[in-house]
Amino acid sequence: MAKKFYIETLGCAMNVRDSEHIIAELTAKEDFEATERLEEADLILINTCSVREKPVHKLFSEIGVFNKRKKEGAKIGVCGCTASHLGEEIIKRAPFVDFVLGARNVSKITEVLHKPKAVEVDIDYDESRYAFGDFRTSPYKAYINISIGCDKQCSFCIVPHTRGEEVSIPADLIVQEARKAAKSGAKEIFLLGQNVNNYGRRFSSPHEKMDFTDLLRRVSEIEEVERIRFTSPHPLHMDDAFLEEFARNPKICKSMHMPLQSGSSRILKRMKRGYTKEWFLDRAARLREMVPGVSISTDIIVAFPAESDEDFEETMDVIEKVRFEQIYSFKYSPRPLTPAKDYAGQVPADIGSERLKRLQNRHAEMLDEMKDGRIGRVVDVYFEELRPGGRVAGRTDNNLLVQAAGSEELLGKIVKVKITDTNRLSSEGVVVA
Ligand code: 5AD
Ligand code: SF4
């Protein structure tokens, strides 16, 4: 009888894809099958995030619970970014953990499984040409890694220390994977990397010269691919050629993530982001001008060390000017191994909370203004998920979440839907064709 594994995934889309790779390895090479019930699992995995302090705390409380609830003899493995960052310290702090597997060592899952107290966290390990199995959580949308690691040295960010140096995956492998996924029904391809539009900067074996714009073109040539999304691009690398391809190519979904982090050029410099407020505003304006209906999302950190009231007002000013469709906002969290944790002028927590609240309240008002024009519009929705109560959910090209009455037969189809009701981030509709 197959053994069972239970897996919990925290963090970003890269982690979601890493978990899919882990599942593929366990089911193809080890005769495991997935379970949703922790108590019956022979192997319990947690794929962790270390970008802020909170998820790290969460990890230790969570694995404590796993240890209490697990069946006798079941193994516990800690994977992902916190595994890379803390390594054997995890086993010291939680001796019941059986192995630790870093975010850049995913292909070693079937090895560590059989080595008591194994710690595999080498951030120089090259998995860029490893042929993982092709397990996917959704048959309709295919996440595909295009690079691993990150070469940027943003002063707040721990990721270069957990995912290592940036290496691009050869284009032929990406195209092959996209073709296979699309042929088996995934109309949407979601390209993933820490810094996607820096694609082609370094390969681990000889490769033709190629950048992200070229790669987008190559993927869009696959006939069965109807939608292409990607995350995360870096505002610094949003050159004209990239924006033009984004605007021109009908298969590229008109939704762009532009992580601002701060609207103050002075703070951006201290963050080592490589662009100014003016550059960011210019790129966003260009994008709105070239792509009518585009939605722009962003990440913002408030209360970075030495952020003054004036600096914060600069961030608020960018929000007014760009009118982002979605904002992921965070209070600065000092991270080990990063230069910013030692910067002078750490901002008191209550000021950080106030700034975060002000930003989020103002953005909520803006979303209320934006949503008004939506009702009555007919949009194309790619339905991907069943929801309780005979409903289905999917997204428009520009990333609006839409739900409608319907069942399985709508899944995997792009359908016209008339919006009948809407709140800030999702809408209700009826299928019209
Ligand atoms: N503190 C708060 N937020 C952070 N992020 C990254 N590092 C930190 C940190 N130390 C945010 C950034 C990034 C997103 C994934 O997480 O906004 O874009
Ligand atoms: Fe993803 Fe960054 Fe969290 Fe790692 S630390 S899981 S790369 S968000």
mmCIF file of C-alpha atoms in Angstrom, residues 17-160:
data_model
loop_
_atom_site.group_PDB
_atom_site.id
_atom_site.type_symbol
_atom_site.label_atom_id
_atom_site.label_comp_id
_atom_site.label_asym_id
_atom_site.label_seq_id
_atom_site.Cartn_x
_atom_site.Cartn_y
_atom_site.Cartn_z
ATOM 1 C CA ARG A 17 5.663 25.445 -7.448
ATOM 2 C CA ASP A 18 8.415 23.960 -5.249
ATOM 3 C CA SER A 19 5.720 22.015 -3.395
ATOM 4 C CA GLU A 20 4.415 20.700 -6.718
ATOM 5 C CA HIS A 21 7.943 19.545 -7.538
ATOM 6 C CA ILE A 22 8.230 17.828 -4.141
ATOM 7 C CA ILE A 23 4.897 16.090 -4.731
ATOM 8 C CA ALA A 24 6.021 14.985 -8.203
ATOM 9 C CA GLU A 25 9.219 13.464 -6.817
ATOM 10 C CA LEU A 26 7.451 11.692 -3.942
ATOM 11 C CA THR A 27 4.718 10.202 -6.090
ATOM 12 C CA ALA A 28 6.890 9.258 -9.084
ATOM 13 C CA LYS A 29 9.918 7.890 -7.265
ATOM 14 C CA GLU A 30 8.721 6.836 -3.824
ATOM 15 C CA ASP A 31 5.240 5.383 -4.035
ATOM 16 C CA PHE A 32 3.711 8.090 -1.871
ATOM 17 C CA GLU A 33 0.249 9.538 -2.206
ATOM 18 C CA ALA A 34 -1.105 12.797 -0.816
ATOM 19 C CA THR A 35 -3.458 13.052 2.128
ATOM 20 C CA GLU A 36 -5.281 16.019 3.606
ATOM 21 C CA ARG A 37 -5.325 14.318 7.017
ATOM 22 C CA LEU A 38 -2.243 14.940 9.082
ATOM 23 C CA GLU A 39 -3.066 12.057 11.456
ATOM 24 C CA GLU A 40 -2.795 9.415 8.743
ATOM 25 C CA ALA A 41 0.387 10.757 7.109
ATOM 26 C CA ASP A 42 3.671 8.819 7.182
ATOM 27 C CA LEU A 43 5.464 11.968 6.141
ATOM 28 C CA ILE A 44 4.573 15.542 7.129
ATOM 29 C CA LEU A 45 6.158 18.413 5.230
ATOM 30 C CA ILE A 46 6.032 22.142 5.708
ATOM 31 C CA ASN A 47 7.322 24.377 2.932
ATOM 32 C CA THR A 48 8.300 27.592 4.681
ATOM 33 C CA CYS A 49 8.754 31.294 3.960
ATOM 34 C CA SER A 50 11.269 33.570 5.676
ATOM 35 C CA VAL A 51 10.548 36.926 4.098
ATOM 36 C CA ARG A 52 9.127 38.378 7.304
ATOM 37 C CA GLU A 53 9.526 37.369 10.918
ATOM 38 C CA LYS A 54 5.939 36.272 11.505
ATOM 39 C CA PRO A 55 5.944 33.182 9.264
ATOM 40 C CA VAL A 56 9.145 31.999 10.965
ATOM 41 C CA HIS A 57 7.455 32.093 14.382
ATOM 42 C CA LYS A 58 4.507 30.356 12.834
ATOM 43 C CA LEU A 59 6.785 27.546 11.675
ATOM 44 C CA PHE A 60 7.893 26.516 15.156
ATOM 45 C CA SER A 61 4.408 26.590 16.634
ATOM 46 C CA GLU A 62 3.071 24.675 13.637
ATOM 47 C CA ILE A 63 5.622 21.854 13.722
ATOM 48 C CA GLY A 64 5.020 21.543 17.474
ATOM 49 C CA VAL A 65 1.383 20.822 16.644
ATOM 50 C CA PHE A 66 2.420 18.384 13.893
ATOM 51 C CA ASN A 67 4.555 16.496 16.384
ATOM 52 C CA LYS A 68 1.655 16.126 18.810
ATOM 53 C CA ARG A 69 -0.853 15.040 16.180
ATOM 54 C CA LYS A 70 1.283 12.809 13.986
ATOM 55 C CA LYS A 71 0.858 9.055 14.005
ATOM 56 C CA GLU A 72 3.614 6.984 15.580
ATOM 57 C CA GLY A 73 6.723 6.699 13.420
ATOM 58 C CA ALA A 74 5.688 9.480 11.006
ATOM 59 C CA LYS A 75 8.515 11.724 9.799
ATOM 60 C CA ILE A 76 8.514 15.524 9.799
ATOM 61 C CA GLY A 77 10.489 17.491 7.189
ATOM 62 C CA VAL A 78 11.003 21.258 7.059
ATOM 63 C CA CYS A 79 11.511 22.599 3.531
ATOM 64 C CA GLY A 80 11.784 25.998 1.825
ATOM 65 C CA CYS A 81 13.256 29.378 2.642
ATOM 66 C CA THR A 82 13.386 29.089 6.430
ATOM 67 C CA ALA A 83 15.007 25.672 6.015
ATOM 68 C CA SER A 84 17.729 27.336 3.883
ATOM 69 C CA HIS A 85 18.140 30.145 6.343
ATOM 70 C CA LEU A 86 18.150 28.269 9.666
ATOM 71 C CA GLY A 87 19.503 24.886 8.520
ATOM 72 C CA GLU A 88 20.480 22.620 11.393
ATOM 73 C CA GLU A 89 19.292 25.150 13.963
ATOM 74 C CA ILE A 90 15.801 23.873 13.165
ATOM 75 C CA ILE A 91 16.723 20.410 14.419
ATOM 76 C CA LYS A 92 18.399 21.931 17.471
ATOM 77 C CA ARG A 93 15.276 23.898 18.338
ATOM 78 C CA ALA A 94 12.872 21.116 17.382
ATOM 79 C CA PRO A 95 14.726 17.787 17.778
ATOM 80 C CA PHE A 96 11.736 15.773 16.540
ATOM 81 C CA VAL A 97 12.287 17.175 13.003
ATOM 82 C CA ASP A 98 13.671 14.389 10.777
ATOM 83 C CA PHE A 99 15.180 16.456 7.963
ATOM 84 C CA VAL A 100 15.680 19.977 6.639
ATOM 85 C CA LEU A 101 15.566 20.676 2.895
ATOM 86 C CA GLY A 102 16.432 24.115 1.488
ATOM 87 C CA ALA A 103 14.550 26.090 -1.173
ATOM 88 C CA ARG A 104 17.325 25.406 -3.661
ATOM 89 C CA ASN A 105 17.605 21.676 -2.949
ATOM 90 C CA VAL A 106 14.101 20.488 -3.781
ATOM 91 C CA SER A 107 15.310 17.714 -6.110
ATOM 92 C CA LYS A 108 16.979 16.044 -3.110
ATOM 93 C CA ILE A 109 13.698 15.281 -1.352
ATOM 94 C CA THR A 110 13.914 11.551 -2.056
ATOM 95 C CA GLU A 111 17.489 11.464 -0.676
ATOM 96 C CA VAL A 112 16.927 13.345 2.600
ATOM 97 C CA LEU A 113 13.896 11.233 3.281
ATOM 98 C CA HIS A 114 16.153 8.254 3.937
ATOM 99 C CA LYS A 115 18.950 10.044 5.820
ATOM 100 C CA PRO A 116 18.209 10.545 9.515
ATOM 101 C CA LYS A 117 18.576 14.204 10.538
ATOM 102 C CA ALA A 118 19.729 15.212 7.050
ATOM 103 C CA VAL A 119 20.258 18.947 6.443
ATOM 104 C CA GLU A 120 20.494 19.833 2.721
ATOM 105 C CA VAL A 121 20.618 23.602 2.382
ATOM 106 C CA ASP A 122 23.392 24.355 -0.117
ATOM 107 C CA ILE A 123 22.431 27.659 -1.806
ATOM 108 C CA ASP A 124 24.964 27.132 -4.601
ATOM 109 C CA TYR A 125 23.308 23.922 -5.710
ATOM 110 C CA ASP A 126 22.257 24.069 -9.382
ATOM 111 C CA GLU A 127 18.816 22.673 -10.132
ATOM 112 C CA SER A 128 18.277 24.740 -13.255
ATOM 113 C CA ARG A 129 18.352 21.721 -15.562
ATOM 114 C CA TYR A 130 16.825 19.132 -13.260
ATOM 115 C CA ALA A 131 13.930 17.285 -14.885
ATOM 116 C CA PHE A 132 11.221 17.269 -12.230
ATOM 117 C CA GLY A 133 8.084 15.205 -12.744
ATOM 118 C CA ASP A 134 5.079 17.122 -14.013
ATOM 119 C CA PHE A 135 2.624 17.158 -11.120
ATOM 120 C CA ARG A 136 0.307 20.186 -11.163
ATOM 121 C CA THR A 137 -2.324 21.175 -8.610
ATOM 122 C CA SER A 138 -4.489 22.729 -11.308
ATOM 123 C CA PRO A 139 -4.855 21.248 -14.799
ATOM 124 C CA TYR A 140 -5.900 24.677 -16.092
ATOM 125 C CA LYS A 141 -2.944 26.785 -15.039
ATOM 126 C CA ALA A 142 0.719 25.771 -15.245
ATOM 127 C CA TYR A 143 3.302 27.393 -13.014
ATOM 128 C CA ILE A 144 6.722 27.174 -14.670
ATOM 129 C CA ASN A 145 9.986 28.321 -13.091
ATOM 130 C CA ILE A 146 12.141 30.367 -15.441
ATOM 131 C CA SER A 147 14.927 31.184 -13.020
ATOM 132 C CA ILE A 148 16.067 30.312 -9.543
ATOM 133 C CA GLY A 149 17.660 32.593 -6.979
ATOM 134 C CA CYS A 150 18.041 36.359 -7.043
ATOM 135 C CA ASP A 151 21.039 38.564 -7.772
ATOM 136 C CA LYS A 152 19.572 41.772 -6.433
ATOM 137 C CA GLN A 153 20.767 42.874 -3.049
ATOM 138 C CA CYS A 154 17.762 44.808 -1.755
ATOM 139 C CA SER A 155 18.878 45.748 1.721
ATOM 140 C CA PHE A 156 15.703 44.474 3.444
ATOM 141 C CA CYS A 157 15.469 41.103 1.728
ATOM 142 C CA ILE A 158 16.566 37.696 2.951
ATOM 143 C CA VAL A 159 15.784 35.858 -0.297
ATOM 144 C CA PRO A 160 19.282 36.035 -1.865
#
